[in-house]
Amino acid sequence: MPDEEEIVLRELTDEELVKQMHDDLYDGLADEIVEGTTILLERGWSAPEVLDKSLVEGMRIVGIDFRDGVLFVPEVLLAANAMKAGMAVLRPLLAETGAERAGRIVIGTVKGDIHDIGKNLVAMMLEGAGFEVIDIGINNPVENYLAALEAHRPDILGMSALLTTTMPYMKVVIDELVAKGIRDDYIVLVGGAPLNEEFGKAIGADAYCRDAAVAAETAQALVRSRRAAGSQA
Amino acid sequence: MTVGSRLFAEEVAYEPARPGGGPRLLVIACGAIAREVLAVIRLNGWSNVTLRCLPGKLHNTPRRIAERVDAGLREAEAEGRWDRVFVAYGDCGTGGELDRVVAAHGVQRLPGDHCYAFLAGVDNWLAMHEAEPRTFYLTDFLCRHFERFVIKGLRLDEHPELLPDYFGNYRRVVFLAQTDDPALVARAREAAAYLGLELEVRRTGLGDLRPVLERVAGGRQT
């Protein structure tokens, strides 16, 4: 049987190429994503346009199939690494555009928890959505969050946990923000496999985000809403 | 296919050879702890306990654990022949979903987040985790099935470049040994070497598994 016909990315129309990039991202093909990104830039696409229509949209599709149990963690990691490869091409160009950031977020996994696959996906999708992301890593005690908030003055604090034993620590952080009288200075988003909306509300977060795409959408919506409220005040 | 392979991939049931007296107890367990549950059954000489194991490989897709346990509990209820049913799983990455399932069926599960928690003893494991959260745990089952469960299950055989994504945050491997088996220690050493981490071996025996199952078999709350 003949091999599957090889697709030459340069021979595709823009529309076909973007669709092919969604497929390549889904299959975790980093080299193809870099090539597709480069071709679109050469054809005059702006970096934000390439990011939004090919990479972010591609990862959104991956996220849906992960949520629905079609894809699993290895496939999502491969897709994420492909997106990272594309982002590496776009990042310097995005910086050059000088476009206003969608907002700034400090994000980290809570104390006692070293799982960061989900948190890293969220950070990547937020960067894709135009946020400046300050990732403070894993196993963060409340002091780390407070120091990062003080140093970076973000719009959003994002916290992640994978374990039922570590997720209650999110409340420790929020309670400390309340005690210091700075809770309302930040939008607090929480996420992680054992969490749900009810838990998010119970600990006093502004929103629970069930996946990376939802996190990006929620972050954009809440920052817009806060800025609109601020401008009316 | 070996018993170990079947426990990894399939549902396996163990009926008592000569069903005896006492309340009929069904244990729905993870295949990863089948040997240990059977050890408790044999140590106590129980002839009134049936063990049904779900495939150990469900751990690589934990969202499916709760639905499979739910199906097992429904089947048990439909059979109408059990005086008690117990679920021998921890939370096992289900994010509380398994707790909702067992609560809906009015049954209980093993304490702790994972098998390594109740095999080490939940309090011991929490202390260990507090001391060094960057620990990857192995049990006898995970040593036996490291290649299938970790290397192939996480597609590291095809994509070794993913190793840092999965294990980059870990600093050590602790093998929680249920038995004194030099062959398993050797496998643990190979696994730690593959991950590029130091190995520590701790003999745990059956940990909390034995007292919890004995309480269940005795009809007491866990």
XYZ file of C-alpha atoms in Angstrom:
455
model
C 0.000 0.000 0.000
C 1.408 3.456 -0.863
C 2.335 5.794 1.947
C -0.132 8.472 2.826
C 0.339 11.388 0.448
C 2.671 13.912 1.982
C 1.178 17.338 2.577
C 3.362 20.234 1.477
C 2.400 23.102 3.783
C 3.594 25.788 1.380
C 1.216 24.570 -1.309
C -1.839 25.055 0.916
C -4.053 28.138 0.872
C -4.107 30.168 4.073
C -7.383 28.602 5.101
C -6.139 25.090 4.387
C -2.881 25.784 6.179
C -4.604 27.009 9.344
C -6.786 23.924 9.350
C -3.734 21.725 8.772
C -2.015 23.461 11.700
C -4.960 22.593 13.923
C -4.481 18.955 12.863
C -0.705 19.127 13.363
C -1.140 20.662 16.791
C -3.627 17.922 17.641
C -0.985 15.376 16.581
C 1.768 17.158 18.515
C 3.934 17.848 15.458
C 6.193 20.654 16.634
C 8.311 20.950 13.464
C 5.210 21.291 11.306
C 3.789 23.943 13.634
C 7.002 25.956 13.385
C 6.910 25.648 9.603
C 3.242 26.610 9.387
C 3.794 29.581 11.697
C 6.721 30.753 9.610
C 4.759 30.416 6.360
C 1.824 32.446 7.661
C 4.188 35.185 8.846
C 5.883 35.212 5.443
C 2.475 35.616 3.841
C 1.964 38.805 5.816
C -0.085 37.548 8.735
C 0.503 39.438 11.961
C 1.916 37.526 14.905
C -1.264 37.983 17.024
C -3.357 36.718 14.105
C -1.236 33.576 13.678
C -1.293 32.991 17.414
C -5.016 33.386 17.752
C -6.264 31.605 14.624
C -3.816 28.742 14.399
C -2.237 28.005 17.775
C -4.805 29.121 20.355
C -7.715 27.784 18.319
C -5.834 24.509 17.775
C -5.209 24.122 21.492
C -8.828 24.959 22.205
C -9.828 21.954 20.075
C -7.281 19.785 21.909
C -8.739 20.999 25.209
C -12.261 20.026 24.201
C -11.189 16.511 23.257
C -9.220 16.174 26.487
C -12.267 17.225 28.480
C -14.400 14.720 26.560
C -11.978 11.856 27.141
C -10.890 11.546 23.504
C -7.338 12.675 24.252
C -5.283 11.973 27.347
C -2.408 13.662 29.123
C 0.402 12.422 26.809
C -1.367 13.737 23.722
C -2.113 17.064 25.401
C 1.533 17.418 26.423
C 2.667 16.724 22.881
C 0.201 19.307 21.558
C 1.332 21.813 24.183
C 4.962 21.292 23.240
C 4.054 21.877 19.597
C 2.292 25.088 20.574
C 5.325 26.134 22.620
C 7.490 25.661 19.519
C 5.176 27.962 17.565
C 5.090 30.453 20.428
C 8.889 30.580 20.427
C 8.730 31.891 16.848
C 5.978 34.376 17.638
C 7.076 35.668 21.057
C 9.718 38.188 19.861
C 7.330 39.465 17.187
C 4.516 39.839 19.695
C 6.834 41.848 21.948
C 7.718 44.127 19.015
C 4.081 44.953 18.290
C 3.895 46.778 21.621
C 0.226 45.902 21.803
C -1.393 46.471 25.178
C -1.463 43.299 27.274
C -4.782 41.744 28.130
C -3.604 41.787 31.738
C -1.032 40.345 34.105
C -1.326 37.160 36.122
C 0.728 35.565 38.869
C 0.165 31.823 38.748
C 1.479 28.930 40.822
C 0.735 25.507 42.290
C -0.011 25.522 46.019
C 2.125 24.311 48.890
C 2.587 20.558 49.081
C 1.729 20.073 45.422
C 4.304 19.598 42.701
C 1.942 18.836 39.839
C 2.165 21.482 37.182
C 1.047 20.032 33.871
C -2.354 21.726 34.118
C -0.903 24.943 35.491
C 1.602 25.078 32.625
C -1.190 24.614 30.089
C -3.156 27.431 31.684
C -0.074 29.676 31.645
C 0.437 28.926 27.972
C -3.174 29.604 27.025
C -3.142 32.846 29.024
C -0.003 33.941 27.231
C -1.749 33.046 23.996
C -4.654 35.232 25.059
C -2.309 38.186 25.500
C -1.595 38.054 29.219
C 1.748 38.680 30.834
C 2.259 35.536 32.877
C 4.441 35.399 35.964
C 4.749 31.714 36.774
C 5.998 31.138 40.314
C 6.159 27.375 39.885
C 5.180 24.630 42.298
C 4.858 23.988 46.046
C 4.180 27.632 46.924
C 3.521 28.670 50.523
C 1.396 31.747 51.068
C 4.526 33.896 51.450
C 5.520 33.187 47.842
C 2.137 34.311 46.546
C 2.222 37.484 48.655
C 5.760 38.318 47.532
C 4.849 37.809 43.871
C 1.706 39.936 44.209
C 3.736 42.697 45.851
C 6.477 42.517 43.236
C 4.344 42.272 40.102
C 0.987 43.887 41.000
C -0.981 41.593 38.692
C -4.658 41.774 37.767
C -5.088 38.092 38.579
C -3.830 35.542 41.060
C -4.119 31.985 39.729
C -3.752 28.932 41.969
C -3.630 25.289 40.974
C -3.771 21.971 42.862
C -4.065 18.358 41.793
C -4.503 16.685 45.157
C -7.520 16.659 47.449
C -5.042 17.047 50.295
C -3.466 20.212 48.874
C -6.444 22.055 47.413
C -7.625 23.389 50.822
C -4.416 25.441 50.889
C -6.000 27.793 48.361
C -8.278 29.000 51.132
C -5.257 29.655 53.348
C -3.917 32.005 50.661
C -7.256 33.738 50.115
C -7.819 34.122 53.858
C -4.404 35.740 54.143
C -5.292 38.196 51.356
C -8.487 39.035 53.257
C -6.575 39.453 56.530
C -4.167 41.848 54.856
C -7.045 43.808 53.313
C -5.852 43.168 49.743
C -8.270 40.462 48.627
C -10.256 42.825 46.413
C -7.128 44.120 44.711
C -6.951 40.913 42.680
C -9.125 38.591 40.672
C -8.543 35.126 42.118
C -8.887 32.160 39.751
C -8.501 28.563 40.885
C -8.271 25.288 39.016
C -7.161 21.676 39.167
C -8.647 18.216 38.737
C -10.201 17.788 42.202
C -11.808 21.247 42.279
C -15.234 22.301 41.178
C -17.273 25.470 41.044
C -18.763 24.871 44.463
C -15.298 24.604 46.012
C -14.187 27.788 44.259
C -17.131 29.684 45.721
C -16.693 28.155 49.174
C -13.086 29.340 49.478
C -13.854 32.817 48.169
C -12.292 32.645 44.704
C -13.742 34.775 41.916
C -13.990 31.795 39.584
C -13.152 28.148 39.180
C -11.755 27.307 35.739
C -12.311 23.750 34.615
C -9.671 23.800 31.896
C -7.013 25.958 30.266
C -9.285 27.390 27.568
C -11.927 28.310 30.140
C -9.211 29.901 32.290
C -8.144 32.124 29.406
C -11.731 33.108 28.571
C -12.581 33.742 32.223
C -9.439 35.799 32.777
C -10.209 37.979 29.766
C -13.845 38.480 30.767
C -13.114 39.310 34.419
C -10.277 41.719 33.622
C -12.458 43.500 31.020
C -15.308 43.726 33.489
C -13.064 45.052 36.269
C -11.504 47.647 33.986
C -14.932 48.742 32.779
C -16.117 49.075 36.358
C -12.936 51.011 37.232
C -13.392 53.459 34.381
C -16.966 54.184 35.489
C -15.969 54.749 39.107
C -1.346 -13.768 29.814
C 0.015 -13.756 33.357
C -2.173 -12.931 36.377
C -0.256 -9.675 36.752
C -0.949 -8.718 33.154
C -4.621 -9.545 33.542
C -4.838 -7.419 36.688
C -3.332 -4.569 34.722
C -5.594 -4.843 31.712
C -8.811 -6.654 32.607
C -11.485 -7.191 35.192
C -10.577 -10.189 37.347
C -12.748 -11.827 40.022
C -11.780 -14.059 42.926
C -14.583 -16.083 44.462
C -13.925 -18.032 47.673
C -13.147 -21.674 46.843
C -15.665 -22.922 49.398
C -18.040 -20.107 50.331
C -18.455 -20.129 54.071
C -20.504 -18.495 56.771
C -20.727 -14.898 57.783
C -22.108 -11.878 55.972
C -21.360 -11.959 52.260
C -18.891 -9.186 51.519
C -18.033 -7.969 48.019
C -14.845 -5.948 47.630
C -14.563 -3.969 44.412
C -10.864 -3.203 44.148
C -8.254 -1.711 41.920
C -6.300 -4.458 40.135
C -3.144 -2.721 41.389
C -3.843 -3.912 44.942
C -5.445 -7.290 44.167
C -2.521 -9.269 45.595
C -2.611 -7.247 48.795
C -6.392 -7.590 49.249
C -6.086 -11.330 48.603
C -3.287 -11.465 51.182
C -5.599 -9.929 53.800
C -8.374 -12.378 52.847
C -5.989 -15.350 53.201
C -4.421 -14.079 56.421
C -7.894 -13.950 57.941
C -9.107 -17.162 56.317
C -12.247 -15.411 55.083
C -14.488 -17.606 52.988
C -17.301 -15.083 52.784
C -15.434 -12.427 50.769
C -15.530 -12.049 47.003
C -13.024 -9.793 45.307
C -13.708 -8.127 41.977
C -10.857 -6.142 40.495
C -11.065 -3.407 37.904
C -8.089 -3.013 35.556
C -5.059 -1.377 37.163
C -4.470 0.562 33.960
C -7.471 2.771 34.758
C -5.015 4.825 36.798
C -3.700 6.333 33.610
C -7.224 7.604 32.872
C -8.506 8.325 36.402
C -11.704 9.959 35.217
C -12.836 6.485 34.170
C -12.336 4.973 37.616
C -15.457 6.513 39.117
C -17.716 5.442 36.250
C -16.351 1.874 36.303
C -16.774 1.640 40.086
C -20.280 3.057 39.728
C -21.091 0.339 37.173
C -19.652 -2.312 39.510
C -21.755 -1.065 42.411
C -24.901 -1.024 40.275
C -24.209 -4.591 39.191
C -23.716 -5.644 42.809
C -27.005 -4.008 43.811
C -28.813 -5.732 40.938
C -27.422 -9.088 42.060
C -28.950 -8.577 45.486
C -26.729 -11.203 47.115
C -24.317 -9.040 49.096
C -24.686 -8.108 52.723
C -21.928 -5.532 52.368
C -19.978 -3.955 49.562
C -16.691 -2.123 49.964
C -14.654 -0.150 47.440
C -10.907 -0.751 47.720
C -9.717 2.415 46.040
C -8.298 5.676 47.348
C -9.393 8.861 45.639
C -6.922 7.775 42.964
C -6.929 10.989 40.970
C -10.689 11.083 40.531
C -10.801 14.495 42.159
C -13.506 13.558 44.640
C -15.696 11.948 41.958
C -15.236 8.506 43.515
C -16.380 9.887 46.864
C -19.583 11.103 45.221
C -20.118 7.644 43.706
C -19.568 5.692 46.925
C -21.724 8.150 48.882
C -24.537 7.744 46.341
C -24.403 3.977 46.850
C -24.052 4.207 50.625
C -20.754 2.342 50.721
C -17.230 3.244 51.799
C -13.783 3.290 50.242
C -10.227 3.061 51.507
C -8.848 6.163 53.208
C -6.363 8.470 51.508
C -5.635 9.931 48.115
C -3.784 6.995 46.570
C -2.772 3.391 47.122
C 0.622 4.515 48.347
C -1.105 6.510 51.088
C -3.029 3.580 52.572
C -0.254 1.072 51.877
C 2.216 3.281 53.740
C -0.425 4.099 56.336
C -2.199 7.387 55.682
C -0.575 9.235 58.600
C 2.879 7.965 57.669
C 2.354 8.929 54.058
C 1.167 12.420 54.932
C 4.291 12.900 57.069
C 6.476 11.616 54.233
C 4.741 13.878 51.741
C 5.074 16.869 54.038
C 8.793 16.173 54.435
C 9.416 15.867 50.680
C 6.504 16.497 48.329
C 8.799 15.975 45.326
C 8.572 12.203 45.726
C 7.456 9.629 43.198
C 6.125 6.516 44.916
C 6.371 2.943 43.779
C 4.493 -0.011 45.204
C 5.020 -3.702 44.466
C 2.478 -3.422 41.655
C 4.115 -0.343 40.165
C 7.521 -2.015 40.253
C 6.123 -5.016 38.429
C 4.369 -2.868 35.843
C 6.592 0.196 35.631
C 7.320 -0.284 31.956
C 3.717 -0.889 30.988
C 2.128 1.568 33.396
C 4.612 4.446 33.332
C 6.850 4.138 30.282
C 4.255 2.890 27.817
C 1.196 4.267 29.628
C 2.578 7.786 29.445
C 3.937 7.166 25.924
C 7.478 7.766 27.104
C 8.613 4.858 24.919
C 7.592 6.848 21.844
C 8.274 10.304 23.268
C 11.111 10.281 25.785
C 11.219 14.066 25.410
C 8.128 14.166 27.646
C 10.079 12.821 30.638
C 10.822 16.299 32.070
C 7.149 17.294 31.627
C 6.069 14.373 33.804
C 8.940 13.961 36.231
C 10.952 17.178 36.122
C 9.681 18.249 39.541
C 10.553 15.041 41.372
C 13.657 14.622 43.511
C 13.432 11.040 44.723
C 11.681 7.722 44.317
C 10.400 5.944 47.415
C 9.576 2.285 46.939
C 6.892 1.378 49.455
C 7.487 -2.366 49.541
C 4.637 -4.629 50.530
C 6.871 -7.703 50.496
C 10.540 -8.567 50.923
C 11.330 -9.318 47.321
C 14.856 -8.541 46.053
C 13.618 -8.815 42.461
C 11.173 -5.963 43.058
C 13.869 -3.868 44.722
C 15.984 -4.432 41.605
C 13.085 -3.277 39.457
C 12.615 -0.235 41.665
C 16.289 0.560 41.195
C 15.880 0.336 37.419
C 12.801 2.563 37.544
C 14.590 5.189 39.630
C 17.550 5.084 37.248
C 15.211 5.562 34.293
C 13.727 8.623 36.003
C 17.193 9.850 37.015
C 16.234 9.963 40.700
C 17.593 8.596 43.962
C 15.847 5.528 45.372
C 14.761 4.926 48.934
C 13.131 1.638 49.959
C 10.674 1.486 52.838
C 9.043 -1.746 53.910
C 5.385 -0.957 54.606
C 3.699 -4.346 54.510
C -0.026 -3.942 53.998
C -0.226 -0.625 55.856
C -3.763 0.516 56.599
C -5.235 -1.968 54.142
C -5.402 -4.878 56.588
C -7.040 -3.091 59.562
C -9.512 -1.291 57.306
C -10.594 -4.490 55.560
C -10.803 -6.292 58.883
C -13.089 -3.578 60.206
C -15.248 -3.824 57.072
C -15.414 -7.611 57.251
C -16.301 -7.292 60.914
C -19.149 -4.990 60.008
C -17.694 -1.838 61.552
C -17.327 1.587 59.982
C -13.878 2.492 58.657
